[in-house]
mmCIF file of C-alpha atoms in Angstrom:
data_model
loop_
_atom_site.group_PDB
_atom_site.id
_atom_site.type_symbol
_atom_site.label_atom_id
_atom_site.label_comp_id
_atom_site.label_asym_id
_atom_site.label_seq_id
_atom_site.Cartn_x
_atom_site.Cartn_y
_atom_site.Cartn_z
ATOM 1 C CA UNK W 1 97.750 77.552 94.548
ATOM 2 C CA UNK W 2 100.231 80.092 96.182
ATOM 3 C CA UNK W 3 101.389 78.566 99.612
ATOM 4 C CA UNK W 4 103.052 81.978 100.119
ATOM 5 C CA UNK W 5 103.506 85.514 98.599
ATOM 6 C CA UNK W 6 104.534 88.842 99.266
ATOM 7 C CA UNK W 7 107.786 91.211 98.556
ATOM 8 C CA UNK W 8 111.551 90.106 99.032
ATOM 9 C CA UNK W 9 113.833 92.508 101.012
ATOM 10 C CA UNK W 10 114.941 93.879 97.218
ATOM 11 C CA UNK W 11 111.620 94.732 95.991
ATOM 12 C CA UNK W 12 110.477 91.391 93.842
ATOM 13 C CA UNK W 13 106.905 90.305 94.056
ATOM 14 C CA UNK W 14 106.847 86.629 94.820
ATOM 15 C CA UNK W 15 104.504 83.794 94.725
ATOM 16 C CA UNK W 16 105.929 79.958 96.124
ATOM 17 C CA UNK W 17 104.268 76.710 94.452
ATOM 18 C CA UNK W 18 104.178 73.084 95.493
ATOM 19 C CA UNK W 19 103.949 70.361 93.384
ATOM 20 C CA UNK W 20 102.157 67.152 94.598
ATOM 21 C CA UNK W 21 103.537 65.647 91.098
ATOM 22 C CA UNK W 22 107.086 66.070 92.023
ATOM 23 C CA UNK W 23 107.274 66.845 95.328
ATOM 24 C CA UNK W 24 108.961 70.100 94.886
ATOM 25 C CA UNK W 25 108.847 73.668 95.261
ATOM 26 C CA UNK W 26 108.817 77.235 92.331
ATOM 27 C CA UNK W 27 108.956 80.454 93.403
ATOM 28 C CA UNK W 28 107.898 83.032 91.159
ATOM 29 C CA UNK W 29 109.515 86.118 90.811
ATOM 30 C CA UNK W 30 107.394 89.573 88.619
ATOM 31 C CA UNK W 31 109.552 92.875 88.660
ATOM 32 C CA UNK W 32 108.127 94.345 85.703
ATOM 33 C CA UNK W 33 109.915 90.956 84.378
ATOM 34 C CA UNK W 34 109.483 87.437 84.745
ATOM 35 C CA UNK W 35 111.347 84.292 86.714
ATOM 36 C CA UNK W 36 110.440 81.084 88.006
ATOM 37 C CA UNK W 37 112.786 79.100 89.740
ATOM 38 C CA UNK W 38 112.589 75.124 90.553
ATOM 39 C CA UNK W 39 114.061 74.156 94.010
ATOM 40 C CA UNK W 40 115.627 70.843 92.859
ATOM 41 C CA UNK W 41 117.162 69.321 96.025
ATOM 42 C CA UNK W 42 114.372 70.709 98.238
ATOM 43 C CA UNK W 43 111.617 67.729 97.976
ATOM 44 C CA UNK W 44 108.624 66.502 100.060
ATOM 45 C CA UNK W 45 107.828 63.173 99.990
ATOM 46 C CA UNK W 46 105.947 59.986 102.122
ATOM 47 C CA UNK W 47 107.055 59.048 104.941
ATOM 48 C CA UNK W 48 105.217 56.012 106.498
ATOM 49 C CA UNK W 49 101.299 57.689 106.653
ATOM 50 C CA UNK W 50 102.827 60.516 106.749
ATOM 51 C CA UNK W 51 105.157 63.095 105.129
ATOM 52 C CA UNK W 52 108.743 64.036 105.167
ATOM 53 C CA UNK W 53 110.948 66.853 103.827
ATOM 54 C CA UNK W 54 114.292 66.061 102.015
ATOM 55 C CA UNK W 55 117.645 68.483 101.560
ATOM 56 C CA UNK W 56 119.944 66.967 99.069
ATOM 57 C CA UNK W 57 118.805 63.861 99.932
ATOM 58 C CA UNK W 58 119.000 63.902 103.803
ATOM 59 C CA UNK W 59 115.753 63.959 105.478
ATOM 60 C CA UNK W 60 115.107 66.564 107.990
ATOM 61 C CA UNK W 61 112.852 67.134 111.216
ATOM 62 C CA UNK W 62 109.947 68.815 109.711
ATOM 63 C CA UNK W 63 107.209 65.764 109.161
ATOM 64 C CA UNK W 64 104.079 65.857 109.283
ATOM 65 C CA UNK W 65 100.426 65.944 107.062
ATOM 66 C CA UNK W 66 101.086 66.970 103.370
ATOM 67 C CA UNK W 67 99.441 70.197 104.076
ATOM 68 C CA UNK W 68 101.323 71.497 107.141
ATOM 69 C CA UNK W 69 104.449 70.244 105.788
ATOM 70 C CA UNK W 70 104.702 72.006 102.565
ATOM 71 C CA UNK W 71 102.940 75.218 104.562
ATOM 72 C CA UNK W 72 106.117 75.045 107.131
ATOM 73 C CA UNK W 73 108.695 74.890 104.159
ATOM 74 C CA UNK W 74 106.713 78.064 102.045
ATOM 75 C CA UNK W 75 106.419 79.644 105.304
ATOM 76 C CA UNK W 76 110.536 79.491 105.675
ATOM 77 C CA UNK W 77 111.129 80.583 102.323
ATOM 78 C CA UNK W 78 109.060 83.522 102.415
ATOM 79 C CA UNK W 79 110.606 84.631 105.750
ATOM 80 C CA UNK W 80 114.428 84.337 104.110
ATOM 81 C CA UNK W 81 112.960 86.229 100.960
ATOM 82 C CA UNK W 82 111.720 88.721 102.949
ATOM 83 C CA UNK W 83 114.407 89.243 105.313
ATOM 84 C CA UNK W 84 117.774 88.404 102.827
ATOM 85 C CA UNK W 85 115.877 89.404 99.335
ATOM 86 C CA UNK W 86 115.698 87.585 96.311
ATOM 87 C CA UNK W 87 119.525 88.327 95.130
ATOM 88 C CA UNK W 88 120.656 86.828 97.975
ATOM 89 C CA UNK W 89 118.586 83.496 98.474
ATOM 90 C CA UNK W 90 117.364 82.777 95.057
ATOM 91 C CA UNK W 91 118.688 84.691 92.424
ATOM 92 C CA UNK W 92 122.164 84.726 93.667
ATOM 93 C CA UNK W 93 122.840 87.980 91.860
ATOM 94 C CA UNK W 94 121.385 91.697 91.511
ATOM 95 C CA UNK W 95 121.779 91.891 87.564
ATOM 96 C CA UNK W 96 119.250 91.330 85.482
ATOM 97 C CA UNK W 97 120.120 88.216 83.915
ATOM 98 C CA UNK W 98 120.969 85.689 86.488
ATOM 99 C CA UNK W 99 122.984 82.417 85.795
ATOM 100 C CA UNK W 100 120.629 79.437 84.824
ATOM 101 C CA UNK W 101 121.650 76.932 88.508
ATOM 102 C CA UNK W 102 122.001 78.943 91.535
ATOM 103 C CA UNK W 103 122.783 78.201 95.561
ATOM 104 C CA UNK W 104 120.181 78.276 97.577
ATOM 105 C CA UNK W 105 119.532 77.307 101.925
ATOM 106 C CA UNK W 106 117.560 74.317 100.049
ATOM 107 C CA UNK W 107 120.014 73.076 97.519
ATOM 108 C CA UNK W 108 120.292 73.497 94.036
ATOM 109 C CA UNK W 109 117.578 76.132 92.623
ATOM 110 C CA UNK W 110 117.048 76.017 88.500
ATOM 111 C CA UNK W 111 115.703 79.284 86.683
ATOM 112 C CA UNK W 112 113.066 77.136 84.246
ATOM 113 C CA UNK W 113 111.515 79.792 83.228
ATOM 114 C CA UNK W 114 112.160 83.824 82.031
ATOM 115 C CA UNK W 115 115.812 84.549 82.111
ATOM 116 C CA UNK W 116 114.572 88.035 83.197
ATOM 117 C CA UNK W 117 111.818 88.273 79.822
ATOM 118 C CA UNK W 118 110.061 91.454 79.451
ATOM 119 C CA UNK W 119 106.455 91.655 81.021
ATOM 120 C CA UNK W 120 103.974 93.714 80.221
ATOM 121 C CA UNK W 121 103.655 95.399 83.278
ATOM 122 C CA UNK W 122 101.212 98.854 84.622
ATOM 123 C CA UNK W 123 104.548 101.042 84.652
ATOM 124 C CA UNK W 124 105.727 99.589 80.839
ATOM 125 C CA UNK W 125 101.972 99.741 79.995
ATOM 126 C CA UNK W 126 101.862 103.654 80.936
ATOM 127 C CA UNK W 127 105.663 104.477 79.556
ATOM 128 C CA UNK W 128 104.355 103.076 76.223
ATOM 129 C CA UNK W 129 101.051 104.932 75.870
ATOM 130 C CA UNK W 130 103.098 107.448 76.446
ATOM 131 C CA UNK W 131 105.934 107.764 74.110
ATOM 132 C CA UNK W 132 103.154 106.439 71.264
ATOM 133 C CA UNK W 133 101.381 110.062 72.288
ATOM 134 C CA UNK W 134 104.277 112.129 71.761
ATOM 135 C CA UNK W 135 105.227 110.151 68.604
ATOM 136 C CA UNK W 136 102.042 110.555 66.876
ATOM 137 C CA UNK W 137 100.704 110.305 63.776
ATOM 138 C CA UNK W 138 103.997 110.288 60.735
ATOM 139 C CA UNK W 139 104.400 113.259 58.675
ATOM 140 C CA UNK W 140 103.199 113.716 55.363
ATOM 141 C CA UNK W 141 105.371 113.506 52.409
ATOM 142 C CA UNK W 142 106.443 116.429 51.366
ATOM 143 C CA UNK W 143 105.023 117.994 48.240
ATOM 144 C CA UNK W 144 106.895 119.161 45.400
ATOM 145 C CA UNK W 145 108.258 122.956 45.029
ATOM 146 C CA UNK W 146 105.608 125.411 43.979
ATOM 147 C CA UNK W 147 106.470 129.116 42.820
ATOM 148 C CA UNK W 148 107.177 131.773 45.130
ATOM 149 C CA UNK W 149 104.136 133.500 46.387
ATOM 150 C CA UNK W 150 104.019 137.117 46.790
ATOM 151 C CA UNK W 151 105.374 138.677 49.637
ATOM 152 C CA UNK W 152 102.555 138.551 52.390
ATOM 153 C CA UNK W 153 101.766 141.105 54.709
ATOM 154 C CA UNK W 154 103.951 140.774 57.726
ATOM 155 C CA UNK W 155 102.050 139.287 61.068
ATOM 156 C CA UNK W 156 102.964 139.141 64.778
ATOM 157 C CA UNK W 157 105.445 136.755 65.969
ATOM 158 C CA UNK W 158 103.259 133.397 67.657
ATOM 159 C CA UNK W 159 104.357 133.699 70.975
ATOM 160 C CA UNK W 160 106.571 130.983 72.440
ATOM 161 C CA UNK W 161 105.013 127.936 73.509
ATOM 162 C CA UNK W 162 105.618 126.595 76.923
ATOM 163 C CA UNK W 163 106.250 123.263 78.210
ATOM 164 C CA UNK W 164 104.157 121.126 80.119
ATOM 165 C CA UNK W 165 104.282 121.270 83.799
ATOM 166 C CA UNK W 166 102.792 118.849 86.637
ATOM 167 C CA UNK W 167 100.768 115.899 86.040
ATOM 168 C CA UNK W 168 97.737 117.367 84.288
ATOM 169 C CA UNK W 169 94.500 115.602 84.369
ATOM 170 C CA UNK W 170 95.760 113.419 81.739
ATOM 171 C CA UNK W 171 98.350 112.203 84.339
ATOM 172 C CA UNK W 172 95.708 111.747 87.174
ATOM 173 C CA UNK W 173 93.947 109.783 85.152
ATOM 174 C CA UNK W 174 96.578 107.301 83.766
ATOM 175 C CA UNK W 175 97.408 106.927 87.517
ATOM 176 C CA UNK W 176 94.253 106.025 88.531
ATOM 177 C CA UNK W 177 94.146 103.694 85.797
ATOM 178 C CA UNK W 178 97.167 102.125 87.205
ATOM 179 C CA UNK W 179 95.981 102.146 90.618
ATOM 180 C CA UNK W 180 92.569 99.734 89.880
ATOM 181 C CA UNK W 181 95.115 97.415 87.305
ATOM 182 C CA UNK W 182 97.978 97.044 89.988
ATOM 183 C CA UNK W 183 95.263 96.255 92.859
ATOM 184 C CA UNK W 184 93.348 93.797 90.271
ATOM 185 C CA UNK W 185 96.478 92.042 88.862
ATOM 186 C CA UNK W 186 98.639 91.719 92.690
ATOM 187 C CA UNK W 187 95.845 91.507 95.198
ATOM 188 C CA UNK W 188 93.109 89.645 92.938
ATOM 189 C CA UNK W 189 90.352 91.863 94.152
ATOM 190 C CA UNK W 190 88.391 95.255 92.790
ATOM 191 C CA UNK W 191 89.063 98.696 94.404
ATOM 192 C CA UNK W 192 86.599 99.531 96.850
ATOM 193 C CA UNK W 193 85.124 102.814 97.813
ATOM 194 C CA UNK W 194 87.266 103.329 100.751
ATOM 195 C CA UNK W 195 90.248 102.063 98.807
ATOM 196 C CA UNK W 196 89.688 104.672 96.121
ATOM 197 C CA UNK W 197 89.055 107.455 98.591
ATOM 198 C CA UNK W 198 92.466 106.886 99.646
ATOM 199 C CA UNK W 199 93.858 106.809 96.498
ATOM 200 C CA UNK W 200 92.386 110.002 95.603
ATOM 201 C CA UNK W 201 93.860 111.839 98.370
ATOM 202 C CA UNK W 202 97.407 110.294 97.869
ATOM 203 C CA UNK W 203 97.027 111.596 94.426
ATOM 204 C CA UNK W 204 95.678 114.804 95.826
ATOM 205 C CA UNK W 205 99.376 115.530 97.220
ATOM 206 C CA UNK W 206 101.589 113.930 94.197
ATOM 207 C CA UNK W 207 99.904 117.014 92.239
ATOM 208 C CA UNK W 208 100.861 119.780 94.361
ATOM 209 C CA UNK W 209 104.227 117.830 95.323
ATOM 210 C CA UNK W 210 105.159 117.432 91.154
ATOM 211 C CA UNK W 211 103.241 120.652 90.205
ATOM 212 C CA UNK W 212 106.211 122.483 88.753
ATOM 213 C CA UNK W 213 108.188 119.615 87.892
ATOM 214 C CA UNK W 214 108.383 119.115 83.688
ATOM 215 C CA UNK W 215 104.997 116.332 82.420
ATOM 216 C CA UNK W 216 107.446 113.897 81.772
ATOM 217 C CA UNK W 217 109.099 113.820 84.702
ATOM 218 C CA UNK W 218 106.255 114.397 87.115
ATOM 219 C CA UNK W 219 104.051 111.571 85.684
ATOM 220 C CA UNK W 220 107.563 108.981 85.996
ATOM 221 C CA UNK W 221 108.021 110.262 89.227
ATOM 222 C CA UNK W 222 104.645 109.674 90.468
ATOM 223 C CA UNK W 223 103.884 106.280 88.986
ATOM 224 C CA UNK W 224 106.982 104.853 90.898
ATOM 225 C CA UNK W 225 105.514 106.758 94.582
ATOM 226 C CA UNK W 226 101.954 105.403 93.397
ATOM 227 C CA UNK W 227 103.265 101.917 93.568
ATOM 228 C CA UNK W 228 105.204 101.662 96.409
ATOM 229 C CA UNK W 229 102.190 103.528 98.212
ATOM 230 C CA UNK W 230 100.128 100.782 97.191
ATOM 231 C CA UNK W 231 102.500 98.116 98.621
ATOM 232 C CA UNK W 232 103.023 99.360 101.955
ATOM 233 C CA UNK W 233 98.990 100.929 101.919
ATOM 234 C CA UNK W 234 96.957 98.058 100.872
ATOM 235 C CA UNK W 235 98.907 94.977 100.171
ATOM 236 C CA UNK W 236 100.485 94.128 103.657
ATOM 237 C CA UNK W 237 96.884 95.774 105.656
ATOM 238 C CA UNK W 238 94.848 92.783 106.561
ATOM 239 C CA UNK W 239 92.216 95.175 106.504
ATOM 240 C CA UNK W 240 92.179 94.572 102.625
#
């Protein structure tokens, strides 16, 4: 069960976990990669009939029922996540591959799990369909010299063929495809009617707006707008 989950200040996707087992918090980190961190010093545990939380070993004010207790602590690390970002409270670095113990508001934190490991996320999913198109099928061997033929006839130059512009309906629908997995995968729910009418119209402009723009470049392009659309659109609007 996620007490808590949303974006950090930096862009991450995060989830927060409790543990009744061991009394301590994970958050979960996805960007296209995967982390999960283990709050060491950071623990809940009984206090009389009730509940206390511990910081290296000192308790603290916050007491309380199990369930409002560990809701007050998920509820404080989401709001430093979202306000400081995940390089700053967590991770304690922007590169990719963070050091295994870092400092966190709560203690010690422990990356248990990732170490920044590929994920096979909608934007990897779509760069790979895509580079196995344009490698295709492998050419044939080639076939052993034959004689001359006689001189044929001569015919008219092929004209020159021109790149690929705009997203294409190829493109459209790879981004639509991406839409329905992102919305399945992050929000847990199916695209509904309304949801896709918006979509449509967002994609609506991304063609005109990449229309002359090279294929490669206008389906990259849009596939990073797409997503961040769908952040700001759908995932923060209670209406969804």
């Amino acid at each position: 069960m996620a007490w808590a989950k949303g974006y950090t200040r930096d862009g991450w996707y995060y989830t927060i976990d409790f543990s009744k087992k061991d009394g301590k918090f994970r958050v979960h980190f996805a960007d296209w990669r995967k982390e999960v961190w283990l709050l060491e010093e950071l623990v809940v545990q009984p206090h009389n009939s009730l509940y206390r939380v511990y910081i290296r070993g000192a308790p603290t004010d916050i007491v309380g029922d199990l369930k409002s207790v560990v809701q007050t602590v998920a509820n404080q690390i989401a709001y430093e996540l979202e306000t400081r970002g995940a390089a700053n409270v967590i991770r304690g670095t922007k590169k990719e591959i963070p050091k295994p113990i870092s400092v966190t508001p709560w203690g010690a934190a422990r990356l248990v799990l990732g170490r920044a490991v590929p994920s096979a996320g909608a934007v990897a999913e779509v760069l790979r369909e895509r580079r196995e198109e344009e490698i295709g099928a492998p050419a044939p061997p080639t076939p052993p010299p034959t004689p001359a033929p006689a001189p044929a006839p001569p015919t008219p130059p092929i004209p020159e063929k021109k790149y690929a512009v705009g997203l294409g309906s190829e493109g459209l629908r790879r981004l639509r495809r991406l839409f329905e997995f992102t919305v399945r995968t992050t929000m847990g729910i199916e695209p509904t009617r309304k949801m896709k009418i918006l979509v449509e119209e967002f994609l609506y402009g991304l063609d005109g707006k990449y229309k002359f723009a090279p294929r490669d470049e206008a389906i990259e392009n849009a596939t990073l707008e797409l997503l961040r659309w769908i952040r700001d659109e759908f995932y923060f609007n209670p209406e969804f």
